[in-house]
C-alpha cells in the first residue's frame, strides 16, 4: 500500500520526550495495574477510542484516523487498507496514578481468536455499543467470550452519541432486551446541546456530560477542549450557574437521576443503604453523600459483577474519554483483586503465553501475562505444556508496532518475550528450577472452530516445503487456522471468507510463500453412524523390532445426546479419560500414556474413514488400555487405528454443515426479492422488522431482563433518537426493512454480489457464525457428491 504525503503526515506522532522513558514511568505497583481490553461489534469505535485514550494520556501528540489509515494500533497494511482491526494490539498507558495495559481487539467475527486470547488475560473490559445500532450480533459474541474466561469487571461505553438517530434510552433498553446484564447503572448523562431550543428541534450531537457520581458537568467547546465544573449541592444554586442556562431541560432531571443512582446502588450495599436511611429528609440530602463513599460501593459491586456501569460519549470527538479512563482506574480489578498466588520477594514464576507473532526483524515474539513472580532477561523458563526449556533473550513492552526493551516484567504485567522456540498460544511457563508443585498448567485458550477452507497449491514442486513451513508458522501465530492433508491436497481452514483472504496475504507477505488458493469450500462435519462395532476392533497388532506386539485400548463411543455441548478444544466432541474426567487436548500434554492416546484420538477425529470429513458431536471415553513396556509411544498409532475402525464399523453418520445468521437491510421495494433469494438458497427467514438494532441471534431468551428498578433515562436526552426525531429519520426507518435469517454458509459465499444485484446496490448485510447443524438426507447426498464420496 502506498500512502499519500498527506496521509503519511497524518500518522500520529509519539511525543519524543515521552517515548524515551515511557516504560520507566509505568507503575510497578500491582494495585495500580489495570489489564483491560476494548471489545465490541465491528465499527463500534474501539480503535477510535484507543486513539482518543492515547491522545488524552499524552502518549500521542496528535491522533490518527481509521479513515486515513493512520491509527496507532491498526498498523498492518491490510488493516489500513480495509479500515478494520485484524489483530489485537497491546499498549501500556500511563493515566494519573494507574498503568493500563490496553488491548484493542478486532470486532469482525472472522478474527474472534484475537478476542479469545485477549479475554483470557485481561481483568476488565470496556464493551462499546454504537448508540444508533444498539446491541449487535458480535456484541453478544464478545460478551460470551468474556463470560467464558470469567472477566467479571466490565464497563459499557455507549459510543457515537453525536450521530443522527443515536439514543441513550434505546441503547440501554437494547442492553436489557438482549440480556447482557440485569443491572446496568447509568453513571453519566449526555448534554446534546447547551442551547435549550435544540432539544425541540431534535438536533443530533453531544456537547457535554454530567457525571452523576462525581457530581460535575463536563463541557466541550467547538475546538474539542473540555472544562469541568462542579455541580451545586443544593437545588437553589442551580438557578445561578454561569456554564449552563437556568432554563436548560436537563437541570431539573439531575437531582432525581442522582437519587435513583444511589438508591439502586444501595440494593447491593447494606452499608450504603444504612447511610441513606440516616440522611435527613429531602431530595437534596443525597447530594451530600461523599463521592469517595459512592466510588467504594460502586467498585465493590462492579468487582462482583452485580452491576454494569454505563458511560456514554463520542470517541471521535474525544467526549467522555477522560471519564472512561477515570472509571477504569477506579472500578476495574487489579491483579491483586483476582485469584492469585501469594506474592513475596521470591514468589515462584508463572506466566501464560496468550499470543505468538512472527516479526521479520525480531523473530518469534511471545506475548505473556505474569501471574506470579517476576520475569527477568536471560532467565530460563520451563514450558509445562510441552516439557521444554526455553531461554528468554529479551523482554519488551510493545506499543502497537513500536517496542521498548525492559529488564523485567513484574507480577500482573503484560509484555513480550523474544527467543522462545517451542511456546505456543495458551502454554504455561514457570521457573525451570522450581518445585514440581509449581508446574501446574494455567487454563488454556480455546480456538473457535473453523468453518471454511481452501486448497493451497504450491506453484512448483520446489515451493512445497517452503509453503508447508509457512503454514506451520501461521498456525503458531493464529490457532484458529487449521491445516490438514486430504487425499494429497493441502487444505487450510479458517473462520470465514475474509479470514481466508488475510491468511493468503500473510503467507505471501510475511513468509514469501509461492502458491495459489483453490476454490473455497465450507468445512463440513460428520457424526457417528448407526452401526455397531465388534470388540475385536479394540486390539491393534504390530511388529516392533521383529517382535509381535499386541496393544489393547477400549473406547466407549456414542453420539452426543440432545442438549450435550461438545468441547470446542476437541472440535465439538467430548473426550473423557478412564475416570470420566475431560481429557486435555494432545498438544497440552507430553510424555504420558494419556498424551499419546490423546494424539491418536485427535488424528482419528480429524479425518473420517467414511467421508474424509472431520468428526463432530461424538462422546468418546477411554475405558482401559494395556501396552507392553517400553512401547508407550505406540499408543498414538494404536488409539488412532482402533478409534478409526470403530467409526468405520458404525458407517456413514449424519453430515453437519456450518450455518450463519444474516441481518440484511434493504429498501422496501427490494424486500420480496431478498426473501425469495434466501429461501431458494436454503435460508430460513426468522424475522422481518424495521429496527436497525434488532439482533440476528435466534437463541436469545424471550423477553429480556425487566426494566423494573432500573434507571432508564428519558428519550428526550437524545433528541434525534427519541420519539420526537425528525420526519426524515422516521421516513428512513419506514423505507428500510431489516431481514433476519438463518442460512447455510455454503450458499452465502457469494452473497455480497447477489445482494448488490437484487437491491440495486442499496442493500447491506452482516453475517455471524451460527454453528454446525445437521442436514437433511437430500442435502447430505448433495454434500457427499460435492466432496466425491457418493
Coordinates of C-alpha atoms in Angstrom, one line a residue, residues 110 451-455 491-492 496-501 504 517-524 745-746 748-753 767 786:
X110 CA -13.6 -13.9 11.5
X451 CA -16.0 -23.1 9.1
X452 CA -14.5 -22.5 5.7
X453 CA -11.5 -23.9 3.8
X454 CA -9.5 -23.6 0.6
X455 CA -6.8 -25.7 -1.0
X491 CA -6.3 -27.7 2.9
X492 CA -6.3 -24.5 5.1
X496 CA -14.7 -17.0 7.2
X497 CA -14.1 -15.7 3.7
X498 CA -12.3 -12.5 5.0
X499 CA -10.1 -14.7 7.3
X500 CA -9.0 -16.7 4.3
X501 CA -8.1 -13.5 2.4
X504 CA -3.5 -15.8 1.8
X517 CA -5.5 -20.7 -3.3
X518 CA -8.0 -23.1 -4.8
X519 CA -11.8 -22.8 -4.7
X520 CA -13.2 -22.0 -1.3
X521 CA -15.5 -24.6 0.3
X522 CA -17.1 -24.8 3.7
X523 CA -15.8 -27.3 6.4
X524 CA -18.4 -30.0 6.8
X745 CA -22.7 -20.8 4.7
X746 CA -22.0 -22.8 1.6
X748 CA -23.7 -17.5 1.1
X749 CA -20.1 -17.3 -0.1
X750 CA -21.1 -15.0 -3.0
X751 CA -23.9 -13.3 -1.2
X752 CA -22.3 -9.8 -1.5
X753 CA -22.6 -9.9 -5.3
X767 CA -23.1 -12.3 8.8
X786 CA -19.6 -32.4 -3.8

